[in-house]
Amino acid sequence: MALRARRTLVMIEALQLLISGVSTGAIYALAAIGFVLLWQTTGTINFAQGEFVMLPSIIMLAFVLHGGLPLWVAFAVTLVVSGLLLGVAFKVLVVQPMIRHGVLPLVIATIALGIFMREGAKEFFSNEAQPFPMPVPYVVLELGGVTVTSHHLFCLAVAVVLVLALQWFLGGTRTGRSMQAVAQNAQAAEILGIDVKRMVMLTFLVNAALVTVAAILVTPVYLAKWDNGEAIGLTAFIAAIVGGFNQVRGAVLGGVLVGVLENFSAYYISTEYRTAFPLILLILVIMFRPYGLLGRPEERTV
Amino acid sequence: MSKTRLGVALAAAVGLWSAVAGAQDTVKFASIIELSGNGAAIGTNWRDAVDMAVEEINAAGGILGKKIEIEHLDTQSNPGTSRAVLQKALDGDPYVVLGPIFSSSTRVNMALTERAGVPQIVGSEAASITQQGHPTIFRTSFGQEMGMPKLVNYLKNEIKAKKVALIWTNDEWGKGGRNTAKDLMAKAGIEVVADVSTEVQQVDFSAEVLKVVKAGADAIFAYCLEEESARFLNELRKQGYNGPLVGETTLISQKVIDLAGANANGARGHVGLTIDAPVDLLQEFGRKFEARTGRKSDHNGIKGYIAVYLAKEATERMGKFDRDGFAKALRGAVVTTKDEPGVLMDLRIDETGDVDRESFLVEVVDGKQQVVKVLPPVGDWKK
């Protein structure tokens, strides 16, 4: 009897960790998808991706605190601002001028952009963490001994809907298939009559929308702060590599895996090394499956 | 000499004279403080309170007729940077160094002030800082060796806890506090049933909270930094814990209350300094600070304010600016608010630079700090 009770307790604990890990992982996944999309269309890694999540959260909060807007209105306005700043301006002012000089200068430019965004947020908003309102009323539910919050469920639901919608858009619509064609071979896509520039711009806009959604989901937990991007960016980057840098579903798997692994390793092994285990996973993946768990090997002609 | 040359020479002489005269009229204070990074929230309060004290003193004529010239240098909450900026500050030959707050930073930079013979008044609390034999280091807040005994006594005598779950930030300050608390609990017969470390800037506390909640403790003892405390409290309430929760000042600081909102309610902590204490001078400081910054000061603001006035008191006791005599003037001395109202509460500095005075047990009620009990000083010097 005692053994059965013990087993139930262990199951409940594991389930608690799993739900929490999947919920956090889903947010990592949204940022990781951005890495994948930009890699596919421009062949570059955006090292400012974490800051791309931080900035909308700061803008949104500024609209709420200083503009007096309700959170969801602030979110809608931020979506437009993000599209302009992190989509159009990023592509036109950073990616387009730098990509001509190769991938490395662009990577360095994104690192510089990340620093610029962090310092800008610190200078013009606040260097202190700020509380961020919950997007849905905060309710704690207890389901069979497992504690779940409305925020957890909301994060999961939004992430699942977004990923499914994105998969449908990429595979089930003409525009989405055109985007994929551009990702696979831009020159061939252009010959086939696809407006490559438009497709690339669309990718940047999709990324801007994803990071804005990630911002409203993650910031109530992380608190709004100028240096939030560092942790999110690094974890999403690891998630994208683990899952596969050329597959959206890989990024999703990677995000969830990293979120769950962090929680399980902290609870069952050691809290001291909670951040080390995703890195160990990363090393193992690079050693045994360098293109990621769900990624495709990329062929290159020499 | 042509008229032009004569004019230039005169202008240069006047410039030089006024520079020298200016230097003679001021005394340099260097503030080495966390203005960015994860310590920005606490460092900003320190900076603003130090500025406030400096303005007050300068407006009243300065120290022994000299106006204070203060420079704040940002440690970026990084021990290595703190050492570099302190070295830079020492190159400017300051009379006294104020800060930093992070113990990990103080531990790596205090050797520089020791070597230079410059008094350093820190906001750090790690026990080890005043145990290194630094001849001119001082605190304006309790070190862990002063605060922890009061807290462990409270756990034992008031909460009657026999089992305690401990959660702490894995840095110099957190480790020092955890070690001191663990030793004291062992002596008090309290069993530590969970000993969980967390990282600086950690955001997800679900696994850690699950560990402390499931440990079957009579009380949870939390010793984390401000932002991490807020995230910990959010997760703790989410997992449904409503039992006794105690900690040090950081757990129930104004910043944590602002960040965690209602989740901070019910948390209890030992507080060396709070603007809500039933002490007129502290409350007056709180009002002035809020009028000036639009924010409520946490204990770090109070620490910074007292640091400036402590330097003033030491200098006025000596009657001169003497770095060598600074420690002699303060160590072992009792400074009352009659001597210097800027110290806000009567205090005694011991021979190692640690401070002793009354303190408070505070509970967060409806998002506000409420003083539950006034705790006497560790020593009996007040009698």
XYZ file of C-alpha atoms in Angstrom:
685
model
C 0.000 0.000 0.000
C 2.787 2.346 1.013
C 4.691 1.363 -2.108
C 1.701 2.163 -4.280
C 1.287 5.551 -2.573
C 4.975 6.235 -3.103
C 4.678 5.309 -6.788
C 1.682 7.596 -7.193
C 3.591 10.418 -5.557
C 6.551 9.880 -7.890
C 4.190 9.858 -10.874
C 2.544 13.086 -9.742
C 5.915 14.762 -9.264
C 7.085 13.630 -12.689
C 3.870 14.834 -14.279
C 4.199 18.169 -12.525
C 7.714 18.580 -13.868
C 6.650 17.426 -17.323
C 3.787 19.915 -17.628
C 5.909 22.757 -16.358
C 8.794 21.767 -18.648
C 6.588 21.412 -21.724
C 4.990 24.794 -21.032
C 8.381 26.523 -20.747
C 9.697 24.470 -23.669
C 6.813 25.598 -25.869
C 7.973 29.194 -25.413
C 11.563 28.226 -26.225
C 10.159 26.528 -29.310
C 8.546 29.724 -30.597
C 11.875 31.550 -30.414
C 13.676 28.526 -31.883
C 11.308 28.489 -34.877
C 12.496 32.034 -35.626
C 16.074 30.764 -35.783
C 14.999 28.067 -38.232
C 12.971 30.379 -40.468
C 15.776 32.909 -40.823
C 18.323 30.166 -41.396
C 16.200 28.711 -44.133
C 15.584 31.950 -45.993
C 18.804 33.889 -45.507
C 21.216 31.185 -44.408
C 22.129 33.116 -41.320
C 21.809 32.776 -37.569
C 20.197 35.697 -35.803
C 22.089 36.011 -32.545
C 19.750 38.815 -31.518
C 16.803 36.392 -31.458
C 16.589 36.502 -27.654
C 16.512 40.292 -27.751
C 13.805 39.977 -30.431
C 11.665 38.430 -27.665
C 12.767 40.950 -25.032
C 12.026 44.083 -27.065
C 8.316 43.407 -27.767
C 7.813 42.687 -24.067
C 9.295 46.079 -23.155
C 7.307 47.863 -25.890
C 4.110 46.113 -24.815
C 4.656 47.026 -21.172
C 5.414 50.632 -22.120
C 2.076 50.786 -23.966
C 0.327 49.373 -20.894
C 2.089 51.532 -18.281
C 2.543 54.795 -20.146
C -0.127 54.541 -22.838
C -2.806 53.147 -20.530
C -3.733 50.483 -23.080
C -5.262 47.164 -22.049
C -2.751 44.315 -22.484
C -4.398 42.767 -25.538
C -4.647 46.131 -27.327
C -0.995 46.767 -26.436
C -0.206 43.323 -27.865
C -1.950 44.146 -31.155
C -0.117 47.469 -31.463
C 3.182 45.789 -30.552
C 2.574 43.193 -33.240
C 2.564 46.001 -35.804
C 5.580 47.738 -34.247
C 7.484 44.430 -34.147
C 6.627 43.791 -37.784
C 8.085 47.158 -38.717
C 11.137 47.040 -36.426
C 12.048 43.357 -36.186
C 10.689 42.431 -39.620
C 11.029 45.223 -42.177
C 13.733 47.386 -40.572
C 15.828 44.344 -39.561
C 15.714 42.977 -43.101
C 16.272 46.275 -44.906
C 18.807 47.883 -42.567
C 20.761 44.898 -41.260
C 20.329 41.722 -43.294
C 20.222 43.131 -46.830
C 23.332 45.314 -46.585
C 25.349 42.697 -44.685
C 24.438 39.435 -46.424
C 26.282 40.598 -49.542
C 29.502 40.358 -47.570
C 28.863 36.798 -46.473
C 27.318 35.037 -43.508
C 29.973 35.874 -40.918
C 29.625 39.690 -41.107
C 25.861 39.251 -40.807
C 26.255 37.038 -37.745
C 28.519 39.664 -36.166
C 25.978 42.349 -37.098
C 23.216 40.435 -35.304
C 25.415 40.093 -32.207
C 25.963 43.863 -32.291
C 22.261 44.414 -32.826
C 21.512 42.297 -29.742
C 23.861 44.424 -27.612
C 22.353 47.597 -29.057
C 18.829 46.415 -28.222
C 19.773 45.406 -24.670
C 21.487 48.681 -23.919
C 18.675 50.643 -25.588
C 16.042 48.912 -23.453
C 18.103 49.593 -20.341
C 18.668 53.231 -21.240
C 15.226 54.182 -22.450
C 12.964 51.918 -20.396
C 14.447 50.668 -17.165
C 17.411 48.763 -15.844
C 15.183 47.091 -13.271
C 12.899 44.111 -13.748
C 9.242 45.054 -14.010
C 6.178 42.915 -13.340
C 4.263 42.025 -16.495
C 0.499 41.384 -16.504
C -0.818 37.889 -17.149
C -2.471 37.567 -20.564
C -5.261 35.418 -19.062
C -6.772 35.504 -15.554
C -4.446 33.617 -13.259
C -6.119 30.518 -11.869
C -4.387 27.641 -10.123
C -5.953 24.280 -10.878
C -5.233 21.013 -9.117
C -5.763 17.997 -11.302
C -5.155 14.714 -9.507
C -2.411 16.177 -7.324
C -0.756 18.021 -10.189
C -0.840 21.805 -9.963
C -1.424 23.550 -13.256
C -2.045 27.238 -13.833
C -4.215 28.870 -16.433
C -1.012 30.495 -17.727
C 0.610 27.088 -18.308
C -2.396 25.864 -20.234
C -2.601 29.097 -22.190
C 1.092 28.892 -23.185
C 0.654 25.316 -24.315
C -2.537 26.021 -26.252
C -1.098 29.076 -27.999
C 2.111 27.296 -28.898
C 0.288 24.235 -30.268
C -2.136 26.341 -32.304
C 0.670 28.516 -33.658
C 2.880 25.594 -34.639
C -0.013 23.781 -36.333
C -1.041 26.960 -38.130
C 2.520 27.549 -39.243
C 2.867 23.978 -40.512
C -0.404 24.337 -42.396
C 0.658 27.689 -43.817
C 4.029 26.380 -44.979
C 2.724 23.129 -46.416
C -0.903 23.819 -47.278
C -0.895 27.244 -48.899
C 0.618 28.520 -52.125
C 2.479 31.290 -50.308
C 3.840 28.856 -47.745
C 5.052 26.442 -50.413
C 6.662 29.367 -52.231
C 8.468 30.269 -49.009
C 9.716 26.704 -48.698
C 10.829 26.730 -52.320
C 12.809 29.907 -51.662
C 14.328 28.297 -48.594
C 15.428 25.249 -50.576
C 16.751 27.038 -53.653
C 16.190 30.746 -54.148
C 17.534 30.857 -57.697
C 15.345 28.004 -58.904
C 12.360 29.572 -57.148
C 12.984 32.841 -58.960
C 13.125 31.039 -62.310
C 9.763 29.482 -61.458
C 8.322 32.980 -61.065
C 8.249 33.209 -57.278
C 8.780 36.677 -55.862
C 11.788 35.762 -53.737
C 12.157 39.169 -52.065
C 8.524 39.113 -50.998
C 8.862 35.617 -49.593
C 11.975 36.532 -47.624
C 10.211 39.610 -46.239
C 7.259 37.439 -45.281
C 9.586 35.153 -43.334
C 10.924 38.098 -41.376
C 7.383 39.228 -40.611
C 6.397 35.737 -39.450
C 9.442 35.728 -37.145
C 8.475 39.159 -35.793
C 4.981 37.878 -35.014
C 6.314 34.715 -33.348
C 8.664 36.587 -31.038
C 5.873 38.980 -30.048
C 3.688 36.025 -29.098
C 6.618 34.464 -27.238
C 7.075 37.784 -25.399
C 3.525 37.934 -24.065
C 3.768 34.310 -22.942
C 7.176 34.324 -21.316
C 7.385 37.754 -19.691
C 4.816 37.236 -16.911
C 7.187 34.526 -15.634
C 10.559 36.042 -16.594
C 9.528 39.618 -15.619
C 10.209 42.383 -18.141
C 13.884 43.158 -18.151
C 16.472 44.308 -20.638
C 18.710 41.257 -20.262
C 16.006 38.578 -20.607
C 17.042 37.956 -24.182
C 20.357 36.381 -23.196
C 18.773 33.358 -21.532
C 15.959 32.983 -24.052
C 18.256 33.414 -27.051
C 20.799 30.878 -25.839
C 18.197 28.286 -24.894
C 16.284 28.714 -28.154
C 19.531 28.390 -30.085
C 20.333 25.129 -28.292
C 16.770 23.954 -28.932
C 17.036 24.720 -32.650
C 20.294 22.791 -33.001
C 19.006 19.856 -30.967
C 15.808 19.633 -32.983
C 17.311 20.397 -36.371
C 18.131 23.809 -37.753
C 16.335 23.218 -41.032
C 13.023 21.918 -39.722
C 10.265 23.842 -37.960
C 9.050 20.698 -36.231
C 12.625 20.067 -35.136
C 12.703 23.435 -33.395
C 9.459 22.549 -31.625
C 10.823 19.211 -30.461
C 14.104 20.822 -29.410
C 12.324 23.523 -27.384
C 10.132 21.068 -25.534
C 13.017 18.662 -24.921
C 15.218 21.384 -23.462
C 12.393 22.693 -21.225
C 11.610 19.229 -19.892
C 15.262 18.236 -19.520
C 16.026 21.352 -17.470
C 13.249 20.536 -15.029
C 13.922 16.819 -14.730
C 17.662 17.234 -14.301
C 17.161 19.965 -11.671
C 14.763 17.798 -9.688
C 16.235 14.320 -10.013
C 19.930 15.032 -10.430
C 21.123 18.439 -9.259
C 19.824 21.975 -9.234
C 23.413 23.213 -9.433
C 23.787 21.813 -12.937
C 20.299 22.550 -14.274
C 21.681 24.652 -17.151
C 24.441 22.177 -17.940
C 22.217 19.301 -19.009
C 20.780 20.956 -22.127
C 24.368 21.661 -23.152
C 25.272 18.016 -22.625
C 22.310 17.097 -24.826
C 23.560 19.587 -27.398
C 27.015 17.993 -27.433
C 25.537 14.503 -27.794
C 23.354 15.626 -30.684
C 26.269 17.321 -32.436
C 28.361 14.174 -31.986
C 25.832 11.591 -33.082
C 23.290 13.461 -35.197
C 24.863 16.736 -36.299
C 21.856 17.847 -38.349
C 19.547 17.577 -35.322
C 16.979 15.039 -34.152
C 14.472 15.877 -36.870
C 16.750 17.802 -39.229
C 17.701 16.775 -42.736
C 21.323 16.400 -43.760
C 22.168 19.303 -46.062
C 24.095 18.514 -49.209
C 26.626 20.939 -50.481
C 28.429 21.002 -53.781
C 32.066 21.904 -53.774
C 56.149 90.053 -23.225
C 53.441 91.008 -25.674
C 49.971 91.850 -24.408
C 48.580 88.665 -25.941
C 51.161 86.460 -24.240
C 50.594 88.234 -20.954
C 46.853 87.674 -21.293
C 47.320 83.961 -22.011
C 49.696 83.581 -19.063
C 47.271 85.341 -16.734
C 44.337 83.258 -17.927
C 46.351 80.060 -17.409
C 47.381 81.158 -13.927
C 43.797 81.997 -12.983
C 42.618 78.664 -14.391
C 45.279 76.751 -12.460
C 44.520 78.639 -9.282
C 40.803 78.008 -9.487
C 41.428 74.302 -10.229
C 43.653 74.011 -7.163
C 41.206 75.998 -5.054
C 38.356 73.813 -6.326
C 40.258 70.657 -5.429
C 40.915 72.005 -1.947
C 37.217 72.729 -1.430
C 36.058 69.233 -2.253
C 36.652 65.716 -1.020
C 36.342 62.771 -3.393
C 34.071 59.804 -2.627
C 34.030 56.886 -5.072
C 30.933 54.706 -5.248
C 31.518 51.277 -6.805
C 28.069 49.956 -7.366
C 25.813 47.617 -9.363
C 24.065 49.835 -11.896
C 23.510 47.223 -14.574
C 23.229 43.459 -14.716
C 21.162 41.527 -12.219
C 22.093 43.834 -9.355
C 20.832 46.959 -11.096
C 17.656 47.157 -9.024
C 19.470 47.273 -5.707
C 22.396 49.341 -6.952
C 20.104 52.035 -8.298
C 18.583 52.517 -4.842
C 22.048 52.735 -3.307
C 23.175 55.314 -5.885
C 20.107 57.517 -5.455
C 20.320 57.426 -1.665
C 24.050 58.191 -1.722
C 23.364 61.162 -4.009
C 20.646 62.312 -1.633
C 22.984 62.161 1.381
C 25.744 63.954 -0.518
C 23.389 66.761 -1.553
C 22.152 67.159 2.028
C 25.662 67.286 3.440
C 26.887 69.683 0.746
C 23.860 71.922 1.245
C 24.691 72.077 4.967
C 28.281 73.133 4.245
C 29.980 69.792 3.535
C 32.338 67.860 5.796
C 34.698 70.138 7.742
C 33.908 72.790 5.133
C 34.626 70.595 2.125
C 31.945 69.638 -0.361
C 31.702 65.954 -1.317
C 32.419 65.100 -4.929
C 30.837 61.739 -5.690
C 31.463 59.488 -8.664
C 29.468 56.310 -9.283
C 31.190 53.544 -11.221
C 29.166 50.598 -12.520
C 30.342 47.118 -11.551
C 27.863 45.637 -14.062
C 27.097 43.194 -11.220
C 30.274 41.430 -12.213
C 33.090 40.766 -9.703
C 35.837 41.150 -12.333
C 34.444 44.458 -13.528
C 34.029 45.648 -9.941
C 37.744 45.133 -9.373
C 38.640 46.959 -12.574
C 36.434 49.970 -11.812
C 37.648 50.110 -8.213
C 41.227 50.218 -9.485
C 40.208 53.044 -11.802
C 38.557 54.867 -8.908
C 41.644 54.440 -6.691
C 43.775 56.000 -9.413
C 41.730 59.151 -8.780
C 42.807 59.088 -5.104
C 39.403 59.068 -3.358
C 39.106 59.713 0.367
C 36.701 56.827 0.847
C 35.150 54.076 -1.292
C 31.459 53.242 -0.936
C 30.105 49.872 -2.089
C 29.657 47.495 -3.719
C 26.650 45.506 -2.528
C 27.276 42.098 -4.076
C 29.458 40.077 -1.734
C 31.096 38.254 -4.637
C 32.294 41.628 -5.949
C 33.472 42.867 -2.556
C 35.415 39.653 -2.001
C 37.491 40.204 -5.137
C 37.999 43.963 -4.896
C 38.530 44.606 -1.169
C 42.220 43.711 -1.434
C 42.715 46.845 -3.535
C 41.422 49.207 -0.848
C 43.399 47.299 1.769
C 46.576 47.789 -0.258
C 45.805 51.443 -0.933
C 44.835 52.100 2.691
C 41.524 53.599 1.634
C 38.468 53.085 3.867
C 35.726 51.066 2.160
C 32.127 51.067 3.393
C 30.264 48.208 1.731
C 26.662 47.098 1.440
C 27.651 43.410 1.292
C 26.491 40.898 3.860
C 28.624 37.772 3.391
C 30.133 36.821 6.725
C 33.593 36.258 5.255
C 34.089 39.910 4.254
C 34.855 41.205 7.715
C 36.717 38.048 8.698
C 39.654 38.627 6.356
C 41.436 41.124 8.569
C 40.904 44.105 6.254
C 41.834 47.039 8.520
C 39.604 49.667 6.923
C 36.457 47.848 5.788
C 33.035 48.616 7.255
C 29.457 47.568 6.716
C 26.308 49.591 7.096
C 24.073 46.528 7.187
C 24.160 43.350 9.197
C 26.597 40.712 8.168
C 25.207 37.185 8.087
C 26.826 36.391 11.423
C 24.661 39.107 13.023
C 21.401 38.521 11.147
C 21.230 34.731 10.952
C 21.203 33.999 14.699
C 18.136 36.220 15.071
C 16.420 34.372 12.247
C 17.264 30.867 13.456
C 16.053 31.815 16.934
C 12.785 32.893 15.382
C 12.445 29.585 13.507
C 13.126 27.627 16.672
C 11.267 29.643 19.298
C 8.382 31.273 17.463
C 7.597 28.907 14.574
C 8.752 25.863 16.587
C 10.184 24.389 13.402
C 11.997 21.081 13.729
C 12.478 20.507 9.990
C 13.377 23.269 7.578
C 13.757 23.303 3.780
C 16.489 25.646 2.635
C 16.580 27.325 -0.793
C 19.390 29.724 -1.646
C 21.135 31.539 -4.466
C 24.371 29.879 -5.459
C 26.750 32.845 -5.219
C 29.143 34.185 -2.580
C 26.376 35.864 -0.589
C 23.924 32.980 -0.869
C 26.478 30.329 -0.035
C 27.695 32.318 2.983
C 24.157 32.709 4.268
C 23.298 29.082 3.688
C 26.437 27.862 5.479
C 25.888 30.169 8.448
C 22.194 29.235 8.680
C 22.897 25.518 8.345
C 25.481 25.595 11.156
C 23.175 27.564 13.424
C 20.241 25.256 12.674
C 22.337 22.210 13.490
C 23.243 23.787 16.841
C 19.587 24.664 17.445
C 18.509 21.073 16.736
C 16.706 21.937 13.513
C 16.991 19.374 10.735
C 17.557 20.647 7.190
C 15.351 18.326 5.108
C 16.013 19.989 1.746
C 19.030 22.017 0.722
C 18.331 23.441 -2.730
C 20.583 25.822 -4.611
C 19.390 28.092 -7.400
C 21.259 30.136 -9.949
C 21.577 33.899 -10.259
C 19.126 35.088 -12.956
C 17.270 31.779 -12.862
C 13.756 32.117 -14.232
C 12.142 28.699 -13.959
C 11.813 27.547 -10.334
C 9.333 24.720 -10.795
C 11.729 21.858 -10.025
C 13.358 23.665 -7.096
C 10.035 24.631 -5.557
C 8.711 21.115 -5.965
C 11.765 19.883 -4.052
C 11.267 22.196 -1.081
C 7.498 21.763 -0.997
C 7.695 17.966 -1.052
C 10.427 17.812 1.590
C 7.927 17.723 4.457
C 9.420 20.726 6.232
C 7.748 22.727 9.009
C 8.994 25.903 7.357
C 10.823 27.065 4.244
C 13.845 29.280 4.614
C 14.506 31.263 1.411
C 17.759 33.090 0.846
C 17.678 34.296 -2.748
C 18.344 37.611 -4.483
C 15.459 39.997 -5.123
C 14.357 39.103 -8.654
C 14.906 35.415 -8.015
C 12.942 35.694 -4.762
C 10.012 37.142 -6.710
C 10.074 34.316 -9.249
C 10.452 31.785 -6.431
C 7.439 33.241 -4.608
C 5.350 33.166 -7.793
C 6.156 29.488 -8.311
C 5.747 28.655 -4.610
C 2.226 30.066 -4.489
C 1.436 28.402 -7.804
C 2.324 25.046 -6.289
C -0.052 25.820 -3.468
C 2.357 26.273 -0.537
C 0.911 28.366 2.260
C 3.010 27.234 5.209
C 5.554 29.320 7.140
C 8.048 31.031 4.855
C 10.919 33.009 6.296
C 14.003 34.651 4.904
C 16.321 37.555 5.138
C 15.731 41.093 3.945
C 15.735 40.197 0.260
C 12.697 37.933 0.567
C 10.385 40.674 1.733
C 12.035 43.719 0.174
C 9.924 46.349 -1.568
C 11.286 45.269 -4.954
C 10.159 41.688 -4.358
C 6.726 42.882 -3.247
C 6.445 45.010 -6.400
C 7.447 42.089 -8.609
C 5.608 39.236 -6.913
C 2.479 41.169 -5.908
C 0.052 39.183 -3.782
C 2.335 36.134 -3.896
C 4.638 37.887 -1.431
C 1.899 38.072 1.204
C 2.613 35.982 4.265
C 6.383 35.913 3.763
C 8.324 36.821 6.893
C 11.835 38.092 7.088
C 14.449 39.521 9.339
C 15.151 43.062 8.247
C 18.035 45.134 9.417
C 16.754 48.280 7.791
C 13.327 49.209 6.456
C 11.554 52.496 5.833
C 8.448 51.001 7.448
C 10.154 50.454 10.800
C 8.718 52.349 13.773
C 11.717 54.694 13.741
C 11.097 58.349 12.868
C 14.393 58.945 11.099
C 13.985 55.863 8.897
C 10.460 56.886 7.959
C 11.605 60.425 7.207
C 14.376 59.035 4.990
C 11.755 56.928 3.192
C 9.569 59.976 2.511
C 12.476 62.059 1.239
C 13.694 59.253 -1.010
C 10.253 58.689 -2.488
C 9.739 62.416 -3.081
C 13.071 62.546 -4.869
C 12.900 59.372 -6.986
C 9.228 58.455 -7.163
C 10.161 55.039 -5.765
C 10.195 53.480 -2.331
C 13.648 52.723 -1.058
C 14.609 49.213 -0.110
C 17.241 48.460 2.524
C 20.013 49.017 -0.009
C 19.064 52.656 -0.343
C 19.260 53.023 3.437
C 22.652 51.299 3.470
C 24.035 53.765 0.927
C 22.639 56.773 2.774
C 24.125 55.662 6.095
C 27.483 54.941 4.413
C 27.923 58.596 3.449
C 26.969 59.837 6.910
C 29.232 57.287 8.570
C 32.166 58.665 6.587
C 31.147 62.163 7.656
C 30.916 61.130 11.316
C 34.324 59.445 11.257
C 35.927 62.517 9.728
C 34.285 64.929 12.135
C 35.362 62.789 15.088
C 38.944 63.058 13.839
C 38.583 66.745 12.964
C 40.558 66.142 9.784
C 40.595 64.066 6.613
C 42.815 61.204 7.630
C 42.439 57.810 5.986
C 44.742 56.211 8.553
C 42.726 57.518 11.471
C 39.380 56.615 9.892
C 39.263 53.054 11.215
C 40.443 54.118 14.668
C 37.637 56.676 14.820
C 34.930 54.156 13.974
C 35.962 50.674 15.091
C 34.608 49.918 18.509
C 32.637 53.173 18.440
C 28.996 53.730 19.219
C 27.363 56.271 16.936
C 24.018 57.544 18.099
C 21.497 59.551 16.147
C 22.208 62.388 18.562
C 25.813 62.415 17.336
C 24.778 62.110 13.703
C 21.106 61.861 12.683
C 22.178 60.621 9.228
C 23.001 57.170 10.647
C 19.216 56.855 11.195
C 19.520 54.416 14.147
C 21.951 54.089 17.036
C 24.655 51.663 16.052
C 27.924 50.171 17.111
C 30.791 49.255 14.809
C 32.823 46.360 16.158
C 36.546 45.751 15.808
C 36.142 43.974 12.441
C 33.954 46.649 10.869
C 30.647 44.840 11.426
C 27.663 46.863 12.496
C 25.268 46.027 15.342
C 21.938 47.682 16.106
C 18.254 46.901 16.572
C 16.504 45.085 13.753
C 12.987 44.062 12.788
C 10.925 41.038 12.017
C 8.689 41.929 9.116
C 5.719 40.245 7.481
C 4.261 41.126 4.099
C 0.580 41.885 4.634
C -1.582 43.039 1.713
C 1.490 43.936 -0.301
C 3.062 46.005 2.473
C 5.868 45.372 4.923
C 4.542 45.228 8.450
C 6.920 45.183 11.375
C 5.872 42.329 13.642
C 8.629 42.622 16.213
C 11.624 44.793 17.101
C 14.674 42.636 17.825
C 17.398 43.965 20.166
C 21.065 44.342 19.120
C 23.273 41.257 19.444
C 25.610 43.060 21.888
C 24.523 44.780 25.104
C 26.152 48.147 24.299
C 22.794 49.947 24.280
C 22.416 49.461 28.008
